[in-house]
C-alpha positions as a printed Julia matrix, in Angstrom:
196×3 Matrix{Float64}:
   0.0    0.0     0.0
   1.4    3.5    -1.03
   1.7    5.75    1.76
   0.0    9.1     0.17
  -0.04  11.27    3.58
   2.45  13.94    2.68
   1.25  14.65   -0.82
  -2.36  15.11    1.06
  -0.85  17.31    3.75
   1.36  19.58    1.25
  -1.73  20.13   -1.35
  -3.77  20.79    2.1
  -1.29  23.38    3.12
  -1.39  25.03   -0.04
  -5.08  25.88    0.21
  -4.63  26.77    3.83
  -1.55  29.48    2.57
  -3.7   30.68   -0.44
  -6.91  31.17    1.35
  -5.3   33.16    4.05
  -4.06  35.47    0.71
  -7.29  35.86   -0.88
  -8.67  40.04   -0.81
 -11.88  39.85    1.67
 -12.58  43.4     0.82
 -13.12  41.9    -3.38
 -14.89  39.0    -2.79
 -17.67  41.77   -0.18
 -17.46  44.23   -3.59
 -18.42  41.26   -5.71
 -21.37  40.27   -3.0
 -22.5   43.95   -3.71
 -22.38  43.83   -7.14
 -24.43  40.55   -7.31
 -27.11  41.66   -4.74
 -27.7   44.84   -6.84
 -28.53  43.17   -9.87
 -30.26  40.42   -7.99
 -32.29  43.68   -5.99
 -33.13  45.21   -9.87
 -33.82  41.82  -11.15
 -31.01  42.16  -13.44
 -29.06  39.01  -15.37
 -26.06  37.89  -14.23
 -23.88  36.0   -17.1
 -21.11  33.36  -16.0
 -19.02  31.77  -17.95
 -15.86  29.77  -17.99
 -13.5   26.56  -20.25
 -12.95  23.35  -18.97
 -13.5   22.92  -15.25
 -14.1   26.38  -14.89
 -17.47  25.49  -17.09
 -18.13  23.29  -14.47
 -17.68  26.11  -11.92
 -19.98  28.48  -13.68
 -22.55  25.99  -14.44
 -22.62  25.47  -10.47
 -23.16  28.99   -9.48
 -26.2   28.93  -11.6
 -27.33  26.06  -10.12
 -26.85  27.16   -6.35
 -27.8   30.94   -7.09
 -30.81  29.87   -9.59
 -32.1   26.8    -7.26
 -30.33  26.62   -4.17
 -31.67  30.06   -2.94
 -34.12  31.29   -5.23
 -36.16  28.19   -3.7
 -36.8   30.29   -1.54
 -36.94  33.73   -1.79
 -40.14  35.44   -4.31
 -37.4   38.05   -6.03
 -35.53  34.9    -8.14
 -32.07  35.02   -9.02
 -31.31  35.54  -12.64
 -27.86  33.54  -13.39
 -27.17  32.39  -17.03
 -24.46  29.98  -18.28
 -23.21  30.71  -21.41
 -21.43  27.39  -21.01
 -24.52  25.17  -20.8
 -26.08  24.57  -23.85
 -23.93  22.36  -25.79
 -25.45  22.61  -29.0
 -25.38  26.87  -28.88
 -21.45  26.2   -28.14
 -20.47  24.06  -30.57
 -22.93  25.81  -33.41
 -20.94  28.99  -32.41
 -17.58  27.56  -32.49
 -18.0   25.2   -35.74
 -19.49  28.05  -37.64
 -17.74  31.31  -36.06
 -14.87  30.44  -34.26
 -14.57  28.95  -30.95
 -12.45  32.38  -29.34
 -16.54  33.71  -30.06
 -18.82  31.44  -27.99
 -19.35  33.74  -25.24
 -19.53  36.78  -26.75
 -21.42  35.98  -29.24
 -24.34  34.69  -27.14
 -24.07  38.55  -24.94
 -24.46  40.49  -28.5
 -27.43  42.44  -28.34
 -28.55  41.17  -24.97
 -26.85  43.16  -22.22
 -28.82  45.51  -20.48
 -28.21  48.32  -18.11
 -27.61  46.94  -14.56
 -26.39  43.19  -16.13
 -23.38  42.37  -14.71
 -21.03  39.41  -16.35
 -18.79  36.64  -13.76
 -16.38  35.74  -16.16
 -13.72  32.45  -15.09
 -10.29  31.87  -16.36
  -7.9   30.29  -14.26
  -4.89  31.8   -16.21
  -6.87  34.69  -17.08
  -5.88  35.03  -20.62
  -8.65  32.74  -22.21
  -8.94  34.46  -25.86
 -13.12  33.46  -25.63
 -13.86  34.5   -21.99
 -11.23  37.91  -23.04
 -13.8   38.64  -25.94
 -16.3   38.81  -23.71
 -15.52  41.1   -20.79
 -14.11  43.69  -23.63
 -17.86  43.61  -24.94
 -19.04  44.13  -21.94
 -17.11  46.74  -20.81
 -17.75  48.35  -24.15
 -21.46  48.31  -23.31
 -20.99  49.87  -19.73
 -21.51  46.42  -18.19
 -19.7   45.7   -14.39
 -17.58  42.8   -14.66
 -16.33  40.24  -11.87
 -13.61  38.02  -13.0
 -12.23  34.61  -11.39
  -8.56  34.21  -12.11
  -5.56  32.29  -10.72
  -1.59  32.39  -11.77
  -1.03  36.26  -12.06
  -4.34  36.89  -13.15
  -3.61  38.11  -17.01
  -5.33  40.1   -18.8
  -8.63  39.06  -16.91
  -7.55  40.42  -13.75
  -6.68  44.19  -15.18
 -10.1   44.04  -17.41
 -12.16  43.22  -14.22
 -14.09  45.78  -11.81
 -14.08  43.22   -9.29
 -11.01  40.76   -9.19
 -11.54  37.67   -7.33
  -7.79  36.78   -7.79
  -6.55  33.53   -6.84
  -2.97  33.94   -6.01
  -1.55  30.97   -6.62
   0.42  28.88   -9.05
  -1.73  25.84   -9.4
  -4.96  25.41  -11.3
  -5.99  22.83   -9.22
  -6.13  25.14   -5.95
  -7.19  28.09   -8.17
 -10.4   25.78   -9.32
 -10.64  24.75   -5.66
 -11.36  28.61   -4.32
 -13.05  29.65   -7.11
 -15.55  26.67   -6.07
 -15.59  28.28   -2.53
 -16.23  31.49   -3.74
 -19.73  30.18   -5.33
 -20.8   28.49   -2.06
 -19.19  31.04    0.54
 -21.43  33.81   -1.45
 -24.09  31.58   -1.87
 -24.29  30.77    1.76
 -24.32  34.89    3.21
 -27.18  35.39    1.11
 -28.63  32.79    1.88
 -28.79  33.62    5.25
 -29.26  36.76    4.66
 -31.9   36.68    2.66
 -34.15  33.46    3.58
 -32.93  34.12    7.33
 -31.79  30.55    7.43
 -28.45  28.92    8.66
 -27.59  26.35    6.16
 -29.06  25.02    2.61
 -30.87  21.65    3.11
 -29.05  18.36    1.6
């Protein structure tokens, strides 16, 4: 039997070191940012690649289900990453650096915000974007890791990861979703914890 117990303790440390880096005073501007457009019944758009499409896909789910259960003022989260056949229609016949900002073309309002994900924070796709929504006046919140890239200097709101290892950087970005998620939801349903 392989004895795995330091490899679990250093990638354990790791999160420990980076959590205890992370700006509190972002991730409360983000919180505001979110409970304004959730307050004018404004859209929030998320979006990420790879696992971080996983990670946006969740926050929809927790924000969309998880507390809008709840509450009669729903929250309006929308995954550009979820429908598979919009995607790959978009990339086949476009280009694949245009699947996200393609789908926000003519459909940002005033007081939509966009939660844009990108570990390295230099994904060409999630770039294209945030540019067109900062060209339309839109807030942005982005999710990076590494040095943040371009991502991190486009964003409003910069809930920077600072850290060199995607895995940890997917890891807090995960937290982010369900430390958020779980404020409001006391907050707002004036309940401690989700049920199971």
């Amino acid at each position: 039997m392989m004895d795995y117990t330091d490899a679990i303790k250093d990638y354990i440390e790791l999160e420990k070191m980076t959590f205890d880096r992370l700006d509190v005073n972002a991730i409360n501007e983000a919180m505001n940012l979110i409970m304004q457009a959730y307050e004018g019944r404004h859209t929030i758009y998320i979006f990420g690649n790879g696992g971080s499409s996983a990670t946006a896909s969740h926050w929809q789910n927790d924000f969309n289900k998880g507390i809008s259960e709840y509450v009669d003022n729903k929250f309006r989260f929308q995954c550009l990453n979820d429908n598979v056949a919009t995607v790959m229609a978009i990339a086949n016949d476009i280009g694949f650096e245009e699947v996200f900002r393609f789908q926000l073309r003519g459909k940002l309002e005033e007081g939509d915000i966009v939660v844009a994900i990108s570990g390295s924070g230099n994904s060409k796709n999630v770039l294209n974007a945030v540019e067109y929504a900062k060209e339309c006046g839109n807030k942005v919140i982005g999710m990076t890791g590494y040095d943040g890239g371009r991502l991190k200097a486009l964003s409003d709101v910069s809930l920077h990861v600072p850290v060199m290892s995607m895995q940890t950087t997917e890891d807090i970005h995960m937290v982010f979703d369900h430390l958020i998620m779980s404020i409001f939801y006391k907050t707002l349903c004036g309940k401690e914890h989700l049920r199971g």
